[in-house]
Amino acid sequence: REQTYVMVKPDGVQRGLVGEIISRFERKGFRLAGLKMFQCPKDLAKKHYEELQEKPFFPKLVKYITSGPVVCMAWEGPGVVASARKLIGSTNPLQAEPGTIRGDLAVAVGRNVIHGSDSVANGEREIGLWFGEAELC
Ligand code: ATP
Ligand code: MG
């Protein structure tokens, strides 16, 4: 059962894009296995993005992710990790193709609306980080 961790970031929640984003994953045909709204603590944001902790933008990234509630999702299906990345589009929204979530709905890399796990292993790691066993169906 392949699963990926997808998260609407605070800007996406604040702009009212949650429904649009969930719809795109539902219409694609993936199964929603977990869903919650959550104010992310600093420690969790740091752990989630620990691979990036040496990057110059890391402090700003942690501030961004903790700046308001996020919507956390676990999506399931064959090939869901790579497919979610395609639906989401490139990290920099100005390079993201039209038709992708970032390509259609964002302009700034520091406000790029959504997260998606970049590998099957990271999908498992991140779902374990953000969800308790009892929150997944
Ligand atoms: P995410 O992990 O959030 O799905 P990604 O996998 O496309 O995004 P990463 O390289 O993992 O990209 O970067 C994580 C996040 O850090 C980006 O989504 C973006 O919000 C932020 N980020 C990446 N590069 C920059 C940058 N040069 N300046 C500011 N923020 C950045
Ligand atoms: Mg990433």
Coordinates of C-alpha atoms and ligand atoms in Angstrom, one line a residue:
R1 CA 0.0 0.0 0.0
E2 CA 1.9 3.0 -1.3
Q3 CA 1.1 6.2 0.6
T4 CA 2.3 9.8 0.4
Y5 CA 2.2 12.7 2.7
V6 CA 0.6 15.9 1.2
M7 CA 0.1 19.1 3.2
V8 CA -1.6 22.3 2.3
K9 CA 0.8 25.0 3.7
P10 CA -0.4 28.0 5.7
D11 CA -0.7 30.2 2.6
G12 CA -2.9 27.7 0.9
V13 CA -5.2 27.3 3.9
Q14 CA -5.4 31.1 4.3
R15 CA -6.2 31.6 0.6
G16 CA -9.0 29.1 0.7
L17 CA -7.4 26.5 -1.6
V18 CA -8.0 23.4 0.5
G19 CA -11.1 22.2 -1.3
E20 CA -9.6 22.8 -4.7
I21 CA -6.5 20.8 -3.8
I22 CA -8.4 17.9 -2.2
S23 CA -10.6 17.8 -5.3
R24 CA -7.7 17.4 -7.6
F25 CA -6.4 14.3 -5.7
E26 CA -9.9 12.9 -5.5
R27 CA -10.6 13.4 -9.2
K28 CA -7.3 11.7 -10.0
G29 CA -8.5 8.7 -8.2
F30 CA -6.3 8.4 -5.1
R31 CA -7.7 7.3 -1.8
L32 CA -7.7 9.6 1.2
A33 CA -6.3 7.7 4.1
G34 CA -5.9 10.6 6.6
L35 CA -7.0 14.2 6.9
K36 CA -6.6 16.9 9.7
M37 CA -6.1 20.6 10.3
F38 CA -3.2 21.3 12.6
Q39 CA -1.0 24.1 13.9
C40 CA 2.4 22.8 13.4
P41 CA 4.9 23.2 16.3
K42 CA 8.4 24.4 15.5
D43 CA 10.1 21.1 16.4
L44 CA 7.9 19.2 14.0
A45 CA 8.6 21.6 11.2
K46 CA 12.3 21.2 11.8
K47 CA 12.1 17.4 11.8
H48 CA 9.9 17.4 8.7
Y49 CA 12.4 19.4 6.7
E50 CA 15.6 18.1 8.5
E51 CA 17.2 17.3 5.1
L52 CA 17.2 21.1 4.4
Q53 CA 18.6 22.3 7.7
E54 CA 21.9 23.5 6.2
K55 CA 20.1 25.6 3.5
P56 CA 20.2 29.4 4.0
F57 CA 16.4 29.5 3.7
F58 CA 15.8 26.9 6.4
P59 CA 14.8 29.4 9.2
K60 CA 12.4 31.2 6.9
L61 CA 11.0 27.8 5.8
V62 CA 10.3 26.8 9.5
K63 CA 8.7 30.2 10.1
Y64 CA 6.5 29.8 7.0
I65 CA 5.3 26.3 7.9
T66 CA 4.5 27.3 11.5
S67 CA 2.9 30.7 10.5
G68 CA -0.7 29.3 10.6
P69 CA -2.6 26.0 10.4
V70 CA -1.8 23.5 7.8
V71 CA -4.0 20.7 6.4
C72 CA -2.4 17.3 6.6
M73 CA -3.3 14.5 4.3
A74 CA -2.2 10.9 3.6
W75 CA -3.1 9.8 0.0
E76 CA -2.9 6.2 -1.1
G77 CA -2.7 4.3 -4.4
P78 CA -0.3 2.7 -6.9
G79 CA 2.5 5.2 -7.8
V80 CA 0.9 7.9 -5.6
V81 CA 4.3 9.4 -4.5
A82 CA 5.5 10.2 -8.0
S83 CA 2.0 11.1 -9.3
A84 CA 1.4 13.5 -6.4
R85 CA 4.7 15.3 -7.3
K86 CA 3.5 15.6 -10.9
L87 CA 0.1 17.0 -9.8
I88 CA 1.9 19.5 -7.5
G89 CA 4.5 20.7 -10.0
S90 CA 8.0 22.2 -9.7
T91 CA 9.2 23.7 -6.4
N92 CA 9.4 27.2 -7.9
P93 CA 5.8 28.0 -9.0
L94 CA 7.1 30.2 -11.9
Q95 CA 8.7 27.1 -13.3
A96 CA 5.8 24.8 -12.6
E97 CA 3.7 23.8 -15.6
P98 CA 0.2 25.2 -16.1
G99 CA -2.2 22.4 -15.0
T100 CA -0.2 21.7 -11.9
I101 CA -1.3 22.9 -8.5
R102 CA 1.7 25.3 -8.1
G103 CA 1.6 26.2 -11.8
D104 CA -2.0 27.3 -11.5
L105 CA -2.2 28.7 -8.0
A106 CA 1.2 30.1 -6.9
V107 CA 4.0 32.6 -7.8
A108 CA 6.6 32.4 -5.1
V109 CA 8.9 29.5 -3.9
G110 CA 8.6 30.7 -0.4
R111 CA 4.7 30.6 -0.7
N112 CA 4.2 27.5 -2.8
V113 CA 0.9 26.3 -1.3
I114 CA 1.6 22.6 -0.9
H115 CA 4.0 19.9 0.1
G116 CA 4.4 16.3 -1.3
S117 CA 6.8 13.6 -0.2
D118 CA 9.7 13.1 -2.6
S119 CA 10.1 9.3 -2.2
V120 CA 8.2 6.3 -0.9
A121 CA 10.6 6.1 2.1
N122 CA 10.0 9.8 2.9
G123 CA 6.2 9.3 2.5
E124 CA 6.3 6.6 5.2
R125 CA 8.6 8.7 7.4
E126 CA 6.4 11.8 7.1
I127 CA 3.1 10.1 7.6
G128 CA 4.6 8.6 10.8
L129 CA 5.7 12.1 11.8
W130 CA 2.4 13.9 11.2
F131 CA -0.2 11.2 12.0
G132 CA -0.9 8.8 14.8
E133 CA -1.8 5.2 13.9
A134 CA -5.4 5.9 15.0
E135 CA -5.8 8.8 12.7
L136 CA -5.3 6.7 9.5
C137 CA -8.1 4.7 7.9
Ligands
ATP1 P1 8.1 20.3 -0.5 O1 9.1 19.5 0.2 O2 7.6 21.4 0.4 O3 7.1 19.5 -1.2 P2 9.9 20.5 -2.8 O4 10.1 19.0 -2.5 O5 9.3 20.8 -4.1 O6 8.9 21.1 -1.7 P3 12.3 21.1 -1.4 O7 13.6 21.2 -2.0 O8 12.0 19.9 -0.5 O9 11.2 21.3 -2.5 O10 12.1 22.4 -0.5 C1 11.1 22.4 0.5 C2 10.5 23.8 0.6 O11 11.4 24.8 1.0 C3 9.9 24.3 -0.7 O12 8.6 23.8 -1.0 C4 9.8 25.8 -0.5 O13 8.7 26.1 0.3 C5 11.1 26.0 0.3 N1 12.2 26.4 -0.5 C6 12.9 25.6 -1.4 N2 13.9 26.3 -2.0 C7 13.7 27.6 -1.6 C8 14.4 28.8 -1.8 N3 15.4 28.9 -2.7 N4 14.0 29.9 -1.2 C9 13.0 29.9 -0.3 N5 12.3 28.8 0.0 C10 12.7 27.6 -0.6
MG2 MG 10.7 18.3 -0.6

